[in-house]
C-alpha cells in the first residue's frame, strides 16, 4: 500500500495536480571513511583465508582423502575408523571450498565488468551471498565500486532479506497520525530505487547475453488475430500484463522496418521481447536456441535482440536522468533518484477497486464514452447504489403483483434515458459487490472472533483497502494481538487481513461492528474509509460549497446503501432533501441548526443514559455479547453549511463525547477554525481531498449535482408509489407501463432469423456454432444483449464478461466476432448495430423465447385477446408452453455473474405466474377445473413461491368437488410452509374452503 506524504509536503502550496515523479532528487554519496578501508582489509584477509588458506591447510595437514586406486569388495567390509570419518569430512570441505571459490570468481568478474548483480551459482545461496559481501567490501574503496549494487557495503545484511522488509514496512500502509514513519520511508525508498536501477542494469546485461525470451507474432487463423493481451494471458498467466510487453518493445524497429507505437496495433511477423518469467514452449524462443523456426527467423530474433534499452548499455533509467552514473567527480559525486512515490495509474484507467481488481478497460484510447467518472471510480458506492436499486425494483414488482399499490405496472421497470441511463451504466461498470461482501464478512468475522475471546472491539479510526484486496484497520491505540487470521500491520496500531484469508470467511451472525465506515477517496491504489462515528469530535470539511456538497452527497449515499452496516440514522442538514428516496428508513432531513441541536441534544442524553444503565463504556462494547442487536446503531450527522460562531460552540460541546456514543459529525466550513474539529479536511477544485495534519492527499470520492439528480431519478422511478403506473403517476392496468420494451411479431410472417431459448437450457437456432475457445463468451454476450433490448453500453458489456477488467482491443475484437457470428439480414443490415448513444443493439430479427413470452402475454391480455376469447386462450396456452425451467438453467459455474445485478430473476416468475393465473381464469369461466389445475401446476414449476398461484390452485381444486383432494393439497401446502407457518391470507382462504383443515394438521403432527 502507498505511503503518506509528510505534513510539510501535504501542506505545500505547490499545485497538487503536478506529476508525481517530477524532478530527480540528488542523493549525496558519502565519502569513503576509515571504516570502509578497515572493512576492505578484513574482507581481503577473509577471502585469502577461505580461497587460499583452506586448500593449503587441507593438503598439508590431512592430505589426499580419496584412495589411490580402485577399492575392492573388501573395502565395504572394513571397520569405519576415525580416519575414515575425517576423509569423508575432508571431501565435503573440498566441495564447499570449490563452490565458494566459484562464487568468488563469478562475483569478481561481475564487479569488474560492471554487470552489477551476476547470475546465481546453482545451490549456493548463502555461499554466494557471503562472497558478494566480501567482494563488495574489498572493492568498495576502488573505482569499480560505483557499478556494484548499492547497499552491498552493509556487511552482514542481506539485500533480499533485510532491505525489502524495510521498504514494505515504510510504504505498505498509509496511516493517520503516523508521520514519524515518513523519514524511514524516504531512506528505505531511496535504497529500493537504487537496487531497482541495479536490477534493471543486470536484466539488460542478461538480455545482451541472450537470456531474454522472444515471441513472434503469429499470422491470423480464420477470424482470430493475435493481441498483446492474449499473448500475456498465454505466456505470463495474466492478460493485464500486456503493458509489460508493450513497454519492452515500444518504438523498437521491427523486421519489416515499422515500429510498435500502440498496444492494439501489432502485425504478424513482428518480434516481441518477453518478460523473463514468460512460458509457453516453442512460441517463446531464445535468440540462439530456436530449433523449430527457420534460420531467417532466428536471424530476425538475433537482430532484434541487439535493439532496445539493454543494447544501449544504459538501461531505461538513463534516459530519465535516474541512472547510477556520477554527476561531477571526486567526493562530491551525486546520484539522481526520482521522487519516491508510487506511480499513478494510467490516466485512462481507473484504479482497480478494493479486493476485486474490477478495473475498467485500460487502453489509453478507450475513454469513458460519456459515463460519469465519479461513479466509475467509486466501486463501493456504486455497489451499494446498485444493490439498493435492485431491491427497490423487486419490491415494486411484488407490490404491483399483489395489487397493494396503485394499478398494475407490468413486468418491466421504466427504462432510464439520458443522464439516468448513463448513471445506471456507470453503476454497472464501476460496482464492486465482491469487495463489499469481503469487507462485510471480514469485519463481522473479526467481531465474532473477539466475542469468542471475550475481548472488546478496538476503536477503529479508518480502514485502508489496498489494490490487492488486503484490508488494514487503523486503530486509535494498540489493542494487542489480533485474532487469527488477522495479523499485526506495520506497527501495533494496524491490524491487517490478507484478501486470501478474507475470502475464507463465511457469514457471521453478529452485528456490524463498524457501520460508520465510509469512503473518502483513494491514495494511489488504496482506498480510505473513515469511521465517522469513532472520531473524538467533529470532522470539518472546507472548500467551495459545490465541492463540499459533492463530497457530502457521496458520503450520504454510501452510508445509506452500503452493505457492511445493519441499521443507522443519517441526518442531513442544509442539503440532500432529494436523497431521501435512496433509503427512506435511514435518511432524514432537517431544515436548520436549531432543529438539529434540539434533536441531537435529546439523543445524546438518551445514549449516555442507556450506556450507563447497560454498564458499557462505549457503543463498541454494546455491539458484542448479548446486547449486540439492540440499540447501538450509529447516528451520523452531515451538516453541509457552516454554522455561526455561537452555533459552532454549541455543536462542539455537543460533539465532545460523541465518539463513544456512536454519533459522528461531518460539518462543512469555509475556513479552518471550526471549534471542536478533531480532524480538518479540505476539498480542492481539482478533486483533491487534503488533510495536512493527517498527512493525507486523496483523490476525493464525490457525487456531483448532475449525477446525484440522476441517481435520485432512478430510485424515484422505481418507487411504486411515485413512479409510472403508481398512485402518483399515469398508467394502471391499461397504461403504457404494461407495454414490454420489445414486442415480437408472433404471426407466421414474423418468423425470426435467429431464435435463442433462454427460459430453461440455453439454445440458439439459426446460427452456426462458434469456435469452441470463444463460444462461451459469445453466448454470454448475446444473452446480455437479448435481456436488454434498449441497448448495452460497450463498457457494461466488457465489465460483465470480464469482471476483473480487459483492454479495449480485446473487447473490440470480441464485438467484431459477435457481429460476424450474428451476420446480416437479407437486406444487408447488420444484426448487431450501434445506436446514436454508442450502445449496442440487436436487430428485430434476433429474438428470444422471453421476448415471445412477453409478447404473447401482452397480446392475450391487452391486445387481440381482449376482444376474442378463443384468441386469448390460444395465446396464453402457447405462452405457457414456452416455459421450460428457470432462466439459463445450464449456465456454467463462474459465468453470468452480472445476473446478480438484474431483476429478471423476479420478473420471469411473476410473468409466468400471471400467465398461469390468466389461463386458469380462462378455463374456470367454462368450469374446466382440471385444465385450470394443469395450467397452475405448470406455472408453479417456475414460480413455486407465488402465493397467488396456490390460492388459485386451492379454488380450482375446490371446484372439482373432491374434498379428499382438497385436503391433500392443504396438507401439502402446510408442509411447504415449514416453521414460518401458513401465511395469513392462505390461512383465511383455507378456513373458507376447508374449515376442518386444522384437524388434518393436528393429526399429522
Short mmCIF file of N, CA, C and O in Angstrom, two decimals, residues 853 857 861 875-877 879-881 883 908-924 931-940 943 946 948-949 952-953 956:
data_model
loop_
_atom_site.label_atom_id
_atom_site.label_comp_id
_atom_site.label_asym_id
_atom_site.label_seq_id
_atom_site.Cartn_x
_atom_site.Cartn_y
_atom_site.Cartn_z
N UNK A 853 -42.53 -14.77 -25.09
CA UNK A 853 -43.39 -14.97 -23.93
C UNK A 853 -44.05 -13.66 -23.50
O UNK A 853 -45.27 -13.61 -23.25
N UNK A 857 -48.17 -12.82 -23.85
CA UNK A 857 -48.97 -12.42 -22.69
C UNK A 857 -49.60 -11.04 -22.93
O UNK A 857 -50.77 -10.81 -22.60
N UNK A 861 -53.69 -10.30 -23.10
CA UNK A 861 -54.37 -9.53 -22.04
C UNK A 861 -54.66 -8.10 -22.42
O UNK A 861 -55.55 -7.47 -21.83
N UNK A 875 -53.33 -17.92 -27.18
CA UNK A 875 -52.10 -17.18 -26.88
C UNK A 875 -51.54 -17.54 -25.51
O UNK A 875 -50.32 -17.72 -25.34
N UNK A 876 -52.40 -17.64 -24.50
CA UNK A 876 -51.93 -17.98 -23.16
C UNK A 876 -51.38 -19.40 -23.11
O UNK A 876 -50.38 -19.67 -22.44
N UNK A 877 -52.02 -20.33 -23.83
CA UNK A 877 -51.52 -21.70 -23.87
C UNK A 877 -50.16 -21.76 -24.54
O UNK A 877 -49.24 -22.44 -24.06
N UNK A 879 -48.01 -19.38 -24.67
CA UNK A 879 -47.03 -18.74 -23.80
C UNK A 879 -46.54 -19.69 -22.72
O UNK A 879 -45.34 -19.79 -22.44
N UNK A 880 -47.45 -20.44 -22.12
CA UNK A 880 -47.06 -21.33 -21.02
C UNK A 880 -46.23 -22.50 -21.53
O UNK A 880 -45.41 -23.05 -20.79
N UNK A 881 -46.43 -22.88 -22.79
CA UNK A 881 -45.63 -23.97 -23.36
C UNK A 881 -44.16 -23.57 -23.47
O UNK A 881 -43.26 -24.42 -23.39
N UNK A 883 -42.35 -22.10 -21.35
CA UNK A 883 -41.65 -22.13 -20.07
C UNK A 883 -41.10 -23.52 -19.84
O UNK A 883 -41.85 -24.48 -19.62
N UNK A 908 -39.28 -12.95 -14.34
CA UNK A 908 -39.71 -14.17 -15.01
C UNK A 908 -40.73 -14.95 -14.20
O UNK A 908 -41.79 -15.34 -14.73
N UNK A 909 -40.50 -15.23 -12.90
CA UNK A 909 -41.54 -15.95 -12.13
C UNK A 909 -42.86 -15.21 -12.09
O UNK A 909 -43.93 -15.84 -12.16
N UNK A 910 -42.83 -13.87 -11.99
CA UNK A 910 -44.08 -13.13 -11.96
C UNK A 910 -44.79 -13.20 -13.30
O UNK A 910 -46.03 -13.33 -13.36
N UNK A 911 -44.03 -13.13 -14.40
CA UNK A 911 -44.64 -13.23 -15.72
C UNK A 911 -45.26 -14.60 -15.93
O UNK A 911 -46.39 -14.72 -16.44
N UNK A 912 -44.55 -15.64 -15.52
CA UNK A 912 -45.09 -17.00 -15.65
C UNK A 912 -46.32 -17.17 -14.76
O UNK A 912 -47.33 -17.77 -15.17
N UNK A 913 -46.27 -16.62 -13.54
CA UNK A 913 -47.42 -16.72 -12.65
C UNK A 913 -48.63 -15.99 -13.22
O UNK A 913 -49.76 -16.50 -13.18
N UNK A 914 -48.41 -14.79 -13.76
CA UNK A 914 -49.51 -14.05 -14.36
C UNK A 914 -50.11 -14.82 -15.53
O UNK A 914 -51.34 -14.84 -15.73
N UNK A 915 -49.24 -15.45 -16.32
CA UNK A 915 -49.73 -16.25 -17.45
C UNK A 915 -50.56 -17.42 -16.96
O UNK A 915 -51.65 -17.73 -17.49
N UNK A 916 -50.06 -18.13 -15.95
CA UNK A 916 -50.81 -19.26 -15.39
C UNK A 916 -52.13 -18.84 -14.78
O UNK A 916 -53.15 -19.53 -14.95
N UNK A 917 -52.15 -17.72 -14.08
CA UNK A 917 -53.41 -17.23 -13.48
C UNK A 917 -54.42 -16.84 -14.55
O UNK A 917 -55.63 -17.14 -14.43
N UNK A 918 -53.93 -16.18 -15.62
CA UNK A 918 -54.85 -15.78 -16.70
C UNK A 918 -55.42 -17.00 -17.41
O UNK A 918 -56.62 -17.05 -17.73
N UNK A 919 -54.59 -18.03 -17.63
CA UNK A 919 -55.08 -19.23 -18.30
C UNK A 919 -56.02 -20.01 -17.40
O UNK A 919 -57.02 -20.59 -17.86
N UNK A 920 -55.74 -20.03 -16.09
CA UNK A 920 -56.65 -20.70 -15.15
C UNK A 920 -58.01 -20.01 -15.14
O UNK A 920 -59.06 -20.68 -15.17
N UNK A 921 -57.99 -18.69 -15.12
CA UNK A 921 -59.26 -17.96 -15.15
C UNK A 921 -60.01 -18.25 -16.44
O UNK A 921 -61.25 -18.39 -16.44
N UNK A 922 -59.28 -18.34 -17.55
CA UNK A 922 -59.90 -18.66 -18.84
C UNK A 922 -60.63 -20.01 -18.77
O UNK A 922 -61.76 -20.14 -19.27
N UNK A 923 -60.02 -21.02 -18.17
CA UNK A 923 -60.65 -22.34 -18.10
C UNK A 923 -61.77 -22.38 -17.08
O UNK A 923 -62.79 -23.06 -17.30
N UNK A 924 -61.62 -21.69 -15.96
CA UNK A 924 -62.67 -21.74 -14.93
C UNK A 924 -63.94 -21.04 -15.39
O UNK A 924 -65.04 -21.33 -14.87
N UNK A 931 -58.33 -28.45 -16.37
CA UNK A 931 -57.45 -27.67 -17.22
C UNK A 931 -56.81 -26.51 -16.44
O UNK A 931 -55.63 -26.18 -16.63
N UNK A 932 -57.65 -25.90 -15.57
CA UNK A 932 -57.12 -24.81 -14.76
C UNK A 932 -56.02 -25.31 -13.82
O UNK A 932 -54.98 -24.67 -13.66
N UNK A 933 -56.25 -26.48 -13.20
CA UNK A 933 -55.23 -27.05 -12.31
C UNK A 933 -53.96 -27.38 -13.09
O UNK A 933 -52.84 -27.17 -12.61
N UNK A 934 -54.11 -27.88 -14.29
CA UNK A 934 -52.95 -28.20 -15.12
C UNK A 934 -52.13 -26.95 -15.42
O UNK A 934 -50.88 -26.96 -15.35
N UNK A 935 -52.81 -25.85 -15.76
CA UNK A 935 -52.10 -24.60 -16.05
C UNK A 935 -51.40 -24.06 -14.81
O UNK A 935 -50.25 -23.59 -14.87
N UNK A 936 -52.06 -24.15 -13.66
CA UNK A 936 -51.46 -23.63 -12.42
C UNK A 936 -50.26 -24.45 -11.99
O UNK A 936 -49.24 -23.91 -11.54
N UNK A 937 -50.33 -25.75 -12.13
CA UNK A 937 -49.19 -26.60 -11.78
C UNK A 937 -47.99 -26.32 -12.70
O UNK A 937 -46.84 -26.35 -12.27
N UNK A 938 -48.28 -26.04 -13.99
CA UNK A 938 -47.20 -25.72 -14.91
C UNK A 938 -46.52 -24.41 -14.49
O UNK A 938 -45.29 -24.29 -14.55
N UNK A 939 -47.29 -23.43 -14.06
CA UNK A 939 -46.71 -22.17 -13.63
C UNK A 939 -45.95 -22.32 -12.31
O UNK A 939 -44.92 -21.68 -12.09
N UNK A 940 -46.45 -23.19 -11.41
CA UNK A 940 -45.78 -23.38 -10.12
C UNK A 940 -44.39 -23.99 -10.26
O UNK A 940 -43.55 -23.83 -9.37
N UNK A 943 -42.53 -20.74 -10.67
CA UNK A 943 -42.79 -19.75 -9.61
C UNK A 943 -43.39 -20.44 -8.39
O UNK A 943 -44.54 -20.19 -8.03
N UNK A 946 -44.97 -18.21 -5.40
CA UNK A 946 -46.01 -17.22 -5.63
C UNK A 946 -47.29 -17.63 -4.93
O UNK A 946 -47.94 -18.63 -5.28
N UNK A 948 -50.16 -16.30 -4.93
CA UNK A 948 -51.38 -16.18 -5.73
C UNK A 948 -51.69 -17.50 -6.47
O UNK A 948 -52.86 -17.89 -6.61
N UNK A 949 -50.64 -18.18 -6.94
CA UNK A 949 -50.86 -19.45 -7.63
C UNK A 949 -51.45 -20.49 -6.69
O UNK A 949 -52.33 -21.27 -7.08
N UNK A 952 -55.15 -19.74 -6.11
CA UNK A 952 -55.98 -20.12 -7.25
C UNK A 952 -56.07 -21.64 -7.39
O UNK A 952 -57.09 -22.19 -7.79
N UNK A 953 -54.97 -22.33 -7.04
CA UNK A 953 -54.99 -23.80 -7.09
C UNK A 953 -55.96 -24.36 -6.06
O UNK A 953 -56.66 -25.35 -6.33
N UNK A 956 -59.41 -23.81 -7.59
CA UNK A 956 -59.68 -24.73 -8.69
C UNK A 956 -59.89 -26.14 -8.17
O UNK A 956 -60.77 -26.87 -8.66
#
